[in-house]
Amino acid sequence: MARKKIALIGSGMIGGTLAHMIGLKELGDVVLFDIAEGIPQGKGLDIAESSPVDGFDARYVGVNDYAGIEGADVCIVTAGVPRKPGMSRDDLLGINLKVMEQVGAGIAKYAPNAFVICITNPLDAMVWALQKFSGLPKSHVVGMAGVLDSARFRYFLAEEFNVSVEDVSAMTLGGHGDDMVPMVRYSTVAGVPLPDLVKMGWTSKEKLDAIVERTRKGGGEIVGLLKTGSAYYAPASSAIAMAESYLKDKKRVLPCATHLNGQYGVKDTYVGVPVVIGAGGVERIIELEFNKEEQAMFDKSLAAVQGLTEACTGIAPQLAQK
Ligand SMILES: NC(=O)c1ccc[n+]([C@@H]2O[C@H](COP(=O)([O-])OP(=O)(O)OC[C@H]3O[C@@H](n4cnc5c(N)ncnc54)[C@H](O)[C@@H]3O)[C@@H](O)[C@H]2O)c1
Ligand SMILES: O=C(O)C[C@H](O)C(=O)O
């Protein structure tokens, strides 16, 4: 069977990490694309030169022309700019929206059958715009955020309980902003929900609230430490989990920014909910029943996302027609 072709649109910190992980996991051949000349070529060659040491077979090509992504099976989009300390993700909207227009046109022309994973921030608005600019089916354009936010939640919980991260399952829904919705009721250690663990004395309500807050601000915590940009190892791992589920038809259930049109009572908006990802792209959207408090948090997060998509339409009025 021929290897799959994976195009990385943006070859910065996340793009380079993705390229390395794809080789190590032998998921396919890699095309690195960027507007910066030499970066995708240099990163591609550097990683290819590591392949004899690590023992993986994958072809690496670096390009500055969208023609290079022709026929890609998967496109992972990180093109644009990250935030720096003092900025919110929303401050990136104007600049990254223009980038999404170019990326959407490039994917539409050269990789219209691809499964597209957008990572660029502000995530929910950017994936919404990218789907419209590209015209690709909504089942084949998703945003990565929930897997990352849930991974942070899982990591903090595993630390608190002093148990393996593997036995902690957690879910974070809504938009990828500080109003995201970590779902305490649906998060468990070996199947035991967090509220039960509080009753069992494993932790206190106050400590759990602090973990939820830390999860919500997890991106900003890393930005504050790095100072030059934002997280890239965990974001790359998270996008790889989504790409792998598509490429191997694993049908994993993952929280992803997905196009909702009726589900959760939401119209034409991308926001994080649990979905099944398989060979058909987003194959099923899981509609959870929220309690009153969860519904209020989801509505708040949704309103923030919809404010951003409205801002996109203000900048690019053609988005309203698509
Ligand atoms: N969704 C998430 O959970 C999540 C997590 C981390 C980062 N992010 C976002 O991902 C994006 C990338 O982060 P990064 O750390 O890799 O940034 P980076 O600056 O290291 O890389 C971005 C790359 O995009 C390239 N680029 C800029 N404009 C372009 C264009 N018009 N066409 C093609 N390439 C272009 C740049 O040359 C650069 O190499 C940022 O917007 C960041 O906020 C999102
Ligand atoms: O916080 C950021 O700006 C990057 C990303 O969205 C993250 O959550 O790490």
mmCIF file of C-alpha atoms and ligand atoms in Angstrom:
data_model
loop_
_atom_site.group_PDB
_atom_site.id
_atom_site.type_symbol
_atom_site.label_atom_id
_atom_site.label_comp_id
_atom_site.label_asym_id
_atom_site.label_seq_id
_atom_site.Cartn_x
_atom_site.Cartn_y
_atom_site.Cartn_z
ATOM 1 C CA MET A 1 0.000 0.000 0.000
ATOM 2 C CA ALA A 2 1.368 3.399 -0.954
ATOM 3 C CA ARG A 3 2.175 5.694 1.939
ATOM 4 C CA LYS A 4 -0.298 8.428 2.824
ATOM 5 C CA LYS A 5 0.671 12.036 2.090
ATOM 6 C CA ILE A 6 0.435 14.463 4.988
ATOM 7 C CA ALA A 7 0.758 18.181 4.277
ATOM 8 C CA LEU A 8 1.762 20.532 7.062
ATOM 9 C CA ILE A 9 0.671 24.072 6.219
ATOM 10 C CA GLY A 10 2.956 26.098 8.444
ATOM 11 C CA SER A 11 6.386 24.772 9.398
ATOM 12 C CA GLY A 12 7.026 26.673 12.597
ATOM 13 C CA MET A 13 7.216 25.217 16.100
ATOM 14 C CA ILE A 14 4.128 23.002 15.853
ATOM 15 C CA GLY A 15 4.685 22.209 12.156
ATOM 16 C CA GLY A 16 8.233 20.968 12.798
ATOM 17 C CA THR A 17 7.134 18.909 15.812
ATOM 18 C CA LEU A 18 4.308 17.371 13.772
ATOM 19 C CA ALA A 19 6.744 16.481 10.985
ATOM 20 C CA HIS A 20 9.010 14.674 13.443
ATOM 21 C CA MET A 21 6.155 12.801 15.118
ATOM 22 C CA ILE A 22 4.700 11.664 11.791
ATOM 23 C CA GLY A 23 8.066 10.082 10.941
ATOM 24 C CA LEU A 24 8.508 8.439 14.336
ATOM 25 C CA LYS A 25 4.993 6.973 14.061
ATOM 26 C CA GLU A 26 5.402 6.119 10.348
ATOM 27 C CA LEU A 27 2.056 7.703 9.503
ATOM 28 C CA GLY A 28 3.088 8.706 5.977
ATOM 29 C CA ASP A 29 5.217 10.943 3.778
ATOM 30 C CA VAL A 30 5.410 14.590 4.781
ATOM 31 C CA VAL A 31 5.221 17.833 2.823
ATOM 32 C CA LEU A 32 6.169 20.878 4.861
ATOM 33 C CA PHE A 33 4.799 24.142 3.469
ATOM 34 C CA ASP A 34 5.622 27.663 4.648
ATOM 35 C CA ILE A 35 5.959 31.163 3.237
ATOM 36 C CA ALA A 36 9.377 31.425 4.906
ATOM 37 C CA GLU A 37 11.938 30.183 2.384
ATOM 38 C CA GLY A 38 14.331 27.539 3.624
ATOM 39 C CA ILE A 39 12.459 26.704 6.853
ATOM 40 C CA PRO A 40 10.313 23.851 5.500
ATOM 41 C CA GLN A 41 13.237 22.571 3.387
ATOM 42 C CA GLY A 42 15.671 22.748 6.311
ATOM 43 C CA LYS A 43 13.329 21.130 8.851
ATOM 44 C CA GLY A 44 12.375 18.409 6.348
ATOM 45 C CA LEU A 45 16.004 17.550 5.602
ATOM 46 C CA ASP A 46 17.003 17.632 9.270
ATOM 47 C CA ILE A 47 14.218 15.209 10.239
ATOM 48 C CA ALA A 48 14.918 12.970 7.221
ATOM 49 C CA GLU A 49 18.531 12.745 8.375
ATOM 50 C CA SER A 50 17.325 11.467 11.772
ATOM 51 C CA SER A 51 15.373 8.619 10.139
ATOM 52 C CA PRO A 52 18.293 6.154 9.805
ATOM 53 C CA VAL A 53 19.036 6.607 13.521
ATOM 54 C CA ASP A 54 15.431 6.131 14.620
ATOM 55 C CA GLY A 55 14.681 3.570 11.922
ATOM 56 C CA PHE A 56 11.657 5.022 10.164
ATOM 57 C CA ASP A 57 10.865 5.349 6.475
ATOM 58 C CA ALA A 58 9.185 8.542 5.359
ATOM 59 C CA ARG A 59 9.843 10.984 2.554
ATOM 60 C CA TYR A 60 10.204 14.665 3.509
ATOM 61 C CA VAL A 61 9.758 17.567 1.081
ATOM 62 C CA GLY A 62 9.842 21.270 1.981
ATOM 63 C CA VAL A 63 7.972 23.686 -0.301
ATOM 64 C CA ASN A 64 6.951 27.337 -0.624
ATOM 65 C CA ASP A 65 4.353 26.667 -3.315
ATOM 66 C CA TYR A 66 0.937 25.135 -2.685
ATOM 67 C CA ALA A 67 1.396 22.868 -5.721
ATOM 68 C CA GLY A 68 3.620 20.757 -3.438
ATOM 69 C CA ILE A 69 0.640 19.675 -1.320
ATOM 70 C CA GLU A 70 -1.182 18.231 -4.337
ATOM 71 C CA GLY A 71 -3.203 15.120 -3.508
ATOM 72 C CA ALA A 72 -2.534 15.258 0.252
ATOM 73 C CA ASP A 73 -4.655 12.874 2.318
ATOM 74 C CA VAL A 74 -4.387 15.015 5.448
ATOM 75 C CA CYS A 75 -3.558 18.721 5.871
ATOM 76 C CA ILE A 76 -2.660 20.086 9.295
ATOM 77 C CA VAL A 77 -2.797 23.875 9.406
ATOM 78 C CA THR A 78 -0.615 25.889 11.781
ATOM 79 C CA ALA A 79 0.127 28.793 9.423
ATOM 80 C CA GLY A 80 -0.139 32.202 11.060
ATOM 81 C CA VAL A 81 1.165 33.776 14.218
ATOM 82 C CA PRO A 82 1.094 32.665 17.868
ATOM 83 C CA ARG A 83 0.473 35.008 20.792
ATOM 84 C CA LYS A 84 3.103 36.442 23.095
ATOM 85 C CA PRO A 85 2.755 37.358 26.800
ATOM 86 C CA GLY A 86 0.145 40.061 27.347
ATOM 87 C CA MET A 87 -1.918 39.006 24.326
ATOM 88 C CA SER A 88 -5.105 36.955 24.134
ATOM 89 C CA ARG A 89 -5.699 34.416 21.372
ATOM 90 C CA ASP A 90 -8.419 36.727 20.060
ATOM 91 C CA ASP A 91 -5.812 39.428 19.318
ATOM 92 C CA LEU A 92 -4.585 37.158 16.487
ATOM 93 C CA LEU A 93 -7.915 37.178 14.655
ATOM 94 C CA GLY A 94 -7.251 39.875 12.031
ATOM 95 C CA ILE A 95 -3.821 38.659 10.962
ATOM 96 C CA ASN A 96 -4.605 34.936 11.014
ATOM 97 C CA LEU A 97 -7.918 35.368 9.169
ATOM 98 C CA LYS A 98 -5.974 36.648 6.138
ATOM 99 C CA VAL A 99 -3.706 33.606 6.398
ATOM 100 C CA MET A 100 -6.756 31.287 6.476
ATOM 101 C CA GLU A 101 -7.991 32.820 3.218
ATOM 102 C CA GLN A 102 -4.714 31.910 1.482
ATOM 103 C CA VAL A 103 -4.560 28.462 3.073
ATOM 104 C CA GLY A 104 -8.206 27.761 2.173
ATOM 105 C CA ALA A 105 -7.547 28.625 -1.476
ATOM 106 C CA GLY A 106 -4.417 26.457 -1.574
ATOM 107 C CA ILE A 107 -6.172 23.434 -0.068
ATOM 108 C CA ALA A 108 -9.229 23.865 -2.318
ATOM 109 C CA LYS A 109 -7.003 23.886 -5.398
ATOM 110 C CA TYR A 110 -4.541 21.129 -4.566
ATOM 111 C CA ALA A 111 -5.971 18.908 -1.821
ATOM 112 C CA PRO A 112 -9.776 19.049 -2.024
ATOM 113 C CA ASN A 113 -10.154 15.455 -0.789
ATOM 114 C CA ALA A 114 -8.032 15.907 2.322
ATOM 115 C CA PHE A 115 -9.054 15.652 5.959
ATOM 116 C CA VAL A 116 -8.105 19.066 7.324
ATOM 117 C CA ILE A 117 -7.142 19.744 10.934
ATOM 118 C CA CYS A 118 -6.847 23.435 11.822
ATOM 119 C CA ILE A 119 -4.729 24.483 14.795
ATOM 120 C CA THR A 120 -4.263 28.216 14.116
ATOM 121 C CA ASN A 121 -5.779 30.559 16.745
ATOM 122 C CA PRO A 122 -8.260 31.850 17.658
ATOM 123 C CA LEU A 123 -9.128 28.269 16.896
ATOM 124 C CA ASP A 124 -12.919 28.032 16.655
ATOM 125 C CA ALA A 125 -13.226 31.137 14.470
ATOM 126 C CA MET A 126 -10.246 30.186 12.290
ATOM 127 C CA VAL A 127 -11.515 26.662 11.536
ATOM 128 C CA TRP A 128 -14.948 28.123 10.757
ATOM 129 C CA ALA A 129 -13.395 30.585 8.303
ATOM 130 C CA LEU A 130 -11.046 27.954 6.838
ATOM 131 C CA GLN A 131 -13.966 25.639 6.033
ATOM 132 C CA LYS A 132 -15.764 28.485 4.287
ATOM 133 C CA PHE A 133 -12.695 29.725 2.415
ATOM 134 C CA SER A 134 -11.812 26.181 1.275
ATOM 135 C CA GLY A 135 -15.332 24.948 0.551
ATOM 136 C CA LEU A 136 -14.336 21.449 1.716
ATOM 137 C CA PRO A 137 -17.057 19.282 3.311
ATOM 138 C CA LYS A 138 -17.721 20.169 6.942
ATOM 139 C CA SER A 139 -17.118 16.531 7.915
ATOM 140 C CA HIS A 140 -13.553 16.967 6.627
ATOM 141 C CA VAL A 141 -12.581 20.217 8.333
ATOM 142 C CA VAL A 142 -12.076 20.117 12.104
ATOM 143 C CA GLY A 143 -10.278 22.137 14.722
ATOM 144 C CA MET A 144 -7.808 20.855 17.306
ATOM 145 C CA ALA A 145 -8.265 22.216 20.822
ATOM 146 C CA GLY A 146 -10.363 19.860 22.926
ATOM 147 C CA VAL A 147 -7.805 17.046 22.792
ATOM 148 C CA LEU A 148 -5.152 19.465 24.070
ATOM 149 C CA ASP A 149 -7.338 21.063 26.737
ATOM 150 C CA SER A 150 -8.478 17.616 27.922
ATOM 151 C CA ALA A 151 -4.869 16.385 27.996
ATOM 152 C CA ARG A 152 -3.935 19.304 30.255
ATOM 153 C CA PHE A 153 -6.914 18.553 32.504
ATOM 154 C CA ARG A 154 -5.928 14.851 32.617
ATOM 155 C CA TYR A 155 -2.312 15.687 33.426
ATOM 156 C CA PHE A 156 -3.220 18.036 36.295
ATOM 157 C CA LEU A 157 -5.690 15.482 37.693
ATOM 158 C CA ALA A 158 -3.153 12.641 37.490
ATOM 159 C CA GLU A 159 -0.674 14.827 39.386
ATOM 160 C CA GLU A 160 -3.251 15.639 42.063
ATOM 161 C CA PHE A 161 -4.265 11.994 42.554
ATOM 162 C CA ASN A 162 -0.765 10.569 42.078
ATOM 163 C CA VAL A 163 -2.050 8.032 39.525
ATOM 164 C CA SER A 164 -1.082 7.206 35.962
ATOM 165 C CA VAL A 165 -2.250 9.650 33.302
ATOM 166 C CA GLU A 166 -3.466 6.585 31.411
ATOM 167 C CA ASP A 167 -6.168 5.960 34.016
ATOM 168 C CA VAL A 168 -7.499 9.509 33.950
ATOM 169 C CA SER A 169 -10.107 10.317 31.373
ATOM 170 C CA ALA A 170 -11.353 13.871 31.010
ATOM 171 C CA MET A 171 -13.332 15.990 28.623
ATOM 172 C CA THR A 172 -13.170 19.691 27.853
ATOM 173 C CA LEU A 173 -15.831 21.174 25.600
ATOM 174 C CA GLY A 174 -16.821 24.560 24.198
ATOM 175 C CA GLY A 175 -14.547 27.132 22.604
ATOM 176 C CA HIS A 176 -10.757 27.194 22.969
ATOM 177 C CA GLY A 177 -10.679 30.248 25.207
ATOM 178 C CA ASP A 178 -10.572 30.968 28.908
ATOM 179 C CA ASP A 179 -14.335 30.241 28.974
ATOM 180 C CA MET A 180 -13.830 26.618 27.857
ATOM 181 C CA VAL A 181 -15.897 24.013 29.688
ATOM 182 C CA PRO A 182 -13.956 21.273 31.556
ATOM 183 C CA MET A 183 -16.661 18.632 32.158
ATOM 184 C CA VAL A 184 -16.072 17.580 35.768
ATOM 185 C CA ARG A 185 -19.085 15.216 35.797
ATOM 186 C CA TYR A 186 -17.845 13.293 32.755
ATOM 187 C CA SER A 187 -14.208 13.078 33.878
ATOM 188 C CA THR A 188 -13.057 9.994 35.731
ATOM 189 C CA VAL A 189 -10.228 8.047 37.311
ATOM 190 C CA ALA A 190 -10.610 4.395 36.256
ATOM 191 C CA GLY A 191 -14.292 5.084 35.590
ATOM 192 C CA VAL A 192 -14.973 6.838 38.931
ATOM 193 C CA PRO A 193 -16.365 10.358 38.270
ATOM 194 C CA LEU A 194 -14.564 13.311 39.859
ATOM 195 C CA PRO A 195 -17.495 14.333 42.124
ATOM 196 C CA ASP A 196 -17.392 10.805 43.631
ATOM 197 C CA LEU A 197 -13.647 11.139 44.192
ATOM 198 C CA VAL A 198 -14.298 14.358 46.146
ATOM 199 C CA LYS A 199 -16.840 12.446 48.291
ATOM 200 C CA MET A 200 -14.254 9.684 48.785
ATOM 201 C CA GLY A 201 -11.786 12.264 50.079
ATOM 202 C CA TRP A 202 -9.265 11.924 47.227
ATOM 203 C CA THR A 203 -9.355 15.688 46.746
ATOM 204 C CA SER A 204 -11.399 18.700 47.825
ATOM 205 C CA LYS A 205 -13.885 20.753 45.850
ATOM 206 C CA GLU A 206 -11.513 23.756 46.208
ATOM 207 C CA LYS A 207 -8.554 21.833 44.736
ATOM 208 C CA LEU A 208 -10.715 20.571 41.879
ATOM 209 C CA ASP A 209 -11.910 24.119 41.138
ATOM 210 C CA ALA A 210 -8.275 25.275 41.041
ATOM 211 C CA ILE A 211 -7.412 22.489 38.551
ATOM 212 C CA VAL A 212 -10.351 23.489 36.351
ATOM 213 C CA GLU A 213 -9.132 27.090 36.410
ATOM 214 C CA ARG A 214 -5.549 26.047 35.622
ATOM 215 C CA THR A 215 -6.840 23.986 32.670
ATOM 216 C CA ARG A 216 -8.792 26.964 31.335
ATOM 217 C CA LYS A 217 -5.669 29.123 31.471
ATOM 218 C CA GLY A 218 -3.291 26.324 30.400
ATOM 219 C CA GLY A 219 -2.285 27.965 27.114
ATOM 220 C CA GLY A 220 -1.496 31.262 28.812
ATOM 221 C CA GLU A 221 0.616 29.498 31.460
ATOM 222 C CA ILE A 222 2.928 28.138 28.750
ATOM 223 C CA VAL A 223 3.021 31.470 26.869
ATOM 224 C CA GLY A 224 4.047 33.174 30.115
ATOM 225 C CA LEU A 225 6.903 30.713 30.580
ATOM 226 C CA LEU A 226 8.165 30.551 26.980
ATOM 227 C CA LYS A 227 7.777 34.313 26.334
ATOM 228 C CA THR A 228 8.583 33.924 22.590
ATOM 229 C CA GLY A 229 5.478 31.984 21.511
ATOM 230 C CA SER A 230 3.069 29.294 22.630
ATOM 231 C CA ALA A 231 2.932 25.566 23.374
ATOM 232 C CA TYR A 232 3.892 23.143 20.637
ATOM 233 C CA TYR A 233 4.679 19.635 21.948
ATOM 234 C CA ALA A 234 1.239 18.886 23.428
ATOM 235 C CA PRO A 235 -0.600 20.654 20.573
ATOM 236 C CA ALA A 236 1.307 18.544 18.017
ATOM 237 C CA SER A 237 0.591 15.287 19.918
ATOM 238 C CA SER A 238 -3.084 16.219 20.061
ATOM 239 C CA ALA A 239 -3.361 16.846 16.319
ATOM 240 C CA ILE A 240 -1.514 13.602 15.609
ATOM 241 C CA ALA A 241 -4.137 11.689 17.653
ATOM 242 C CA MET A 242 -6.828 13.166 15.400
ATOM 243 C CA ALA A 243 -4.910 12.514 12.161
ATOM 244 C CA GLU A 244 -4.133 8.939 13.212
ATOM 245 C CA SER A 245 -7.779 8.225 13.993
ATOM 246 C CA TYR A 246 -8.694 9.363 10.462
ATOM 247 C CA LEU A 247 -5.848 7.602 8.656
ATOM 248 C CA LYS A 248 -6.307 4.289 10.508
ATOM 249 C CA ASP A 249 -10.118 4.527 10.738
ATOM 250 C CA LYS A 250 -9.754 4.096 14.489
ATOM 251 C CA LYS A 251 -13.078 5.814 15.220
ATOM 252 C CA ARG A 252 -11.733 7.443 18.352
ATOM 253 C CA VAL A 253 -14.105 9.622 20.341
ATOM 254 C CA LEU A 254 -12.320 12.946 20.702
ATOM 255 C CA PRO A 255 -13.402 16.459 21.634
ATOM 256 C CA CYS A 256 -12.875 18.530 18.468
ATOM 257 C CA ALA A 257 -14.046 21.889 17.176
ATOM 258 C CA THR A 258 -16.743 20.636 14.838
ATOM 259 C CA HIS A 259 -19.317 22.297 12.621
ATOM 260 C CA LEU A 260 -22.672 22.314 14.408
ATOM 261 C CA ASN A 261 -25.844 22.950 12.497
ATOM 262 C CA GLY A 262 -28.700 22.080 14.813
ATOM 263 C CA GLN A 263 -26.828 19.875 17.292
ATOM 264 C CA TYR A 264 -26.762 21.396 20.778
ATOM 265 C CA GLY A 265 -29.242 23.944 19.369
ATOM 266 C CA VAL A 266 -26.348 25.704 17.599
ATOM 267 C CA LYS A 267 -26.380 26.997 14.011
ATOM 268 C CA ASP A 268 -23.403 27.310 11.638
ATOM 269 C CA THR A 269 -20.723 27.463 14.325
ATOM 270 C CA TYR A 270 -17.577 25.478 15.065
ATOM 271 C CA VAL A 271 -17.185 24.666 18.727
ATOM 272 C CA GLY A 272 -15.695 21.809 20.757
ATOM 273 C CA VAL A 273 -17.896 18.742 21.273
ATOM 274 C CA PRO A 274 -17.138 14.987 21.347
ATOM 275 C CA VAL A 275 -17.073 13.407 17.895
ATOM 276 C CA VAL A 276 -16.141 10.092 16.303
ATOM 277 C CA ILE A 277 -13.257 10.448 13.833
ATOM 278 C CA GLY A 278 -12.796 7.683 11.283
ATOM 279 C CA ALA A 279 -12.156 7.195 7.580
ATOM 280 C CA GLY A 280 -15.266 9.275 6.846
ATOM 281 C CA GLY A 281 -13.887 12.265 8.755
ATOM 282 C CA VAL A 282 -16.267 13.423 11.484
ATOM 283 C CA GLU A 283 -18.577 10.405 11.407
ATOM 284 C CA ARG A 284 -20.770 11.196 14.380
ATOM 285 C CA ILE A 285 -21.393 14.138 16.683
ATOM 286 C CA ILE A 286 -22.188 13.101 20.240
ATOM 287 C CA GLU A 287 -24.856 15.238 21.873
ATOM 288 C CA LEU A 288 -24.417 15.226 25.637
ATOM 289 C CA GLU A 289 -27.131 16.317 27.985
ATOM 290 C CA PHE A 290 -25.879 19.222 30.054
ATOM 291 C CA ASN A 291 -27.099 20.058 33.538
ATOM 292 C CA LYS A 292 -28.063 23.688 34.241
ATOM 293 C CA GLU A 293 -24.578 24.761 35.305
ATOM 294 C CA GLU A 294 -22.848 23.055 32.346
ATOM 295 C CA GLN A 295 -25.374 24.551 29.934
ATOM 296 C CA ALA A 296 -24.688 28.044 31.299
ATOM 297 C CA MET A 297 -20.912 27.545 30.897
ATOM 298 C CA PHE A 298 -21.329 26.135 27.373
ATOM 299 C CA ASP A 299 -23.605 29.051 26.390
ATOM 300 C CA LYS A 300 -21.043 31.579 27.676
ATOM 301 C CA SER A 301 -18.240 29.910 25.757
ATOM 302 C CA LEU A 302 -20.404 29.652 22.640
ATOM 303 C CA ALA A 303 -21.275 33.360 22.825
ATOM 304 C CA ALA A 304 -17.546 34.204 22.900
ATOM 305 C CA VAL A 305 -16.938 32.024 19.802
ATOM 306 C CA GLN A 306 -19.893 33.532 17.952
ATOM 307 C CA GLY A 307 -18.621 37.026 18.758
ATOM 308 C CA LEU A 308 -15.376 36.078 17.014
ATOM 309 C CA THR A 309 -17.062 34.613 13.927
ATOM 310 C CA GLU A 310 -19.091 37.819 13.656
ATOM 311 C CA ALA A 311 -15.825 39.771 13.810
ATOM 312 C CA CYS A 312 -14.508 37.592 10.954
ATOM 313 C CA THR A 313 -17.564 38.417 8.861
ATOM 314 C CA GLY A 314 -16.960 42.096 9.594
ATOM 315 C CA ILE A 315 -13.441 41.802 8.152
ATOM 316 C CA ALA A 316 -14.309 39.401 5.299
ATOM 317 C CA PRO A 317 -17.999 39.969 4.423
ATOM 318 C CA GLN A 318 -17.844 37.208 1.756
ATOM 319 C CA LEU A 319 -17.837 34.681 4.635
ATOM 320 C CA ALA A 320 -21.500 35.505 5.297
ATOM 321 C CA GLN A 321 -22.437 34.249 1.792
ATOM 322 C CA LYS A 322 -20.615 30.898 2.081
HETATM 323 N N1 LIG B 1 -5.502 25.125 18.682
HETATM 324 C C1 LIG B 1 -4.611 25.014 19.652
HETATM 325 O O1 LIG B 1 -4.852 24.360 20.657
HETATM 326 C C2 LIG B 1 -3.270 25.679 19.515
HETATM 327 C C3 LIG B 1 -2.187 25.299 20.316
HETATM 328 C C4 LIG B 1 -0.955 25.924 20.140
HETATM 329 C C5 LIG B 1 -0.807 26.915 19.163
HETATM 330 N N2 LIG B 1 -1.879 27.247 18.409
HETATM 331 C C6 LIG B 1 -1.760 28.221 17.328
HETATM 332 O O2 LIG B 1 -1.089 27.592 16.235
HETATM 333 C C7 LIG B 1 -0.477 28.596 15.425
HETATM 334 C C8 LIG B 1 0.966 28.194 15.106
HETATM 335 O O3 LIG B 1 1.728 28.116 16.275
HETATM 336 P P1 LIG B 1 3.314 27.857 16.173
HETATM 337 O O4 LIG B 1 3.823 27.824 17.563
HETATM 338 O O5 LIG B 1 3.614 26.747 15.257
HETATM 339 O O6 LIG B 1 3.756 29.229 15.493
HETATM 340 P P2 LIG B 1 5.093 29.539 14.652
HETATM 341 O O7 LIG B 1 5.220 31.015 14.544
HETATM 342 O O8 LIG B 1 6.237 28.770 15.201
HETATM 343 O O9 LIG B 1 4.762 28.921 13.206
HETATM 344 C C9 LIG B 1 3.828 29.494 12.348
HETATM 345 C C10 LIG B 1 4.361 29.380 10.938
HETATM 346 O O10 LIG B 1 3.380 29.892 10.042
HETATM 347 C C11 LIG B 1 4.076 30.503 8.978
HETATM 348 N N3 LIG B 1 3.198 31.406 8.271
HETATM 349 C C12 LIG B 1 2.862 32.679 8.578
HETATM 350 N N4 LIG B 1 2.026 33.158 7.637
HETATM 351 C C13 LIG B 1 1.851 32.183 6.727
HETATM 352 C C14 LIG B 1 1.102 32.085 5.527
HETATM 353 N N5 LIG B 1 0.385 33.121 5.055
HETATM 354 N N6 LIG B 1 1.158 30.918 4.847
HETATM 355 C C15 LIG B 1 1.885 29.879 5.299
HETATM 356 N N7 LIG B 1 2.625 29.905 6.416
HETATM 357 C C16 LIG B 1 2.597 31.053 7.127
HETATM 358 C C17 LIG B 1 5.262 31.197 9.647
HETATM 359 O O11 LIG B 1 6.297 31.470 8.700
HETATM 360 C C18 LIG B 1 5.661 30.181 10.696
HETATM 361 O O12 LIG B 1 6.688 29.325 10.249
HETATM 362 C C19 LIG B 1 -0.649 29.908 16.198
HETATM 363 O O13 LIG B 1 -1.742 30.633 15.687
HETATM 364 C C20 LIG B 1 -0.953 29.446 17.618
HETATM 365 O O14 LIG B 1 -1.679 30.389 18.345
HETATM 366 C C21 LIG B 1 -3.104 26.674 18.577
HETATM 367 O O1 LIG B 2 -2.445 29.625 24.342
HETATM 368 C C1 LIG B 2 -2.097 29.788 23.183
HETATM 369 O O2 LIG B 2 -1.966 30.906 22.669
HETATM 370 C C2 LIG B 2 -1.747 28.607 22.338
HETATM 371 C C3 LIG B 2 -2.734 27.495 22.429
HETATM 372 O O3 LIG B 2 -4.023 27.890 22.141
HETATM 373 C C4 LIG B 2 -2.659 26.736 23.714
HETATM 374 O O4 LIG B 2 -3.694 26.523 24.345
HETATM 375 O O5 LIG B 2 -1.541 26.335 24.100
#
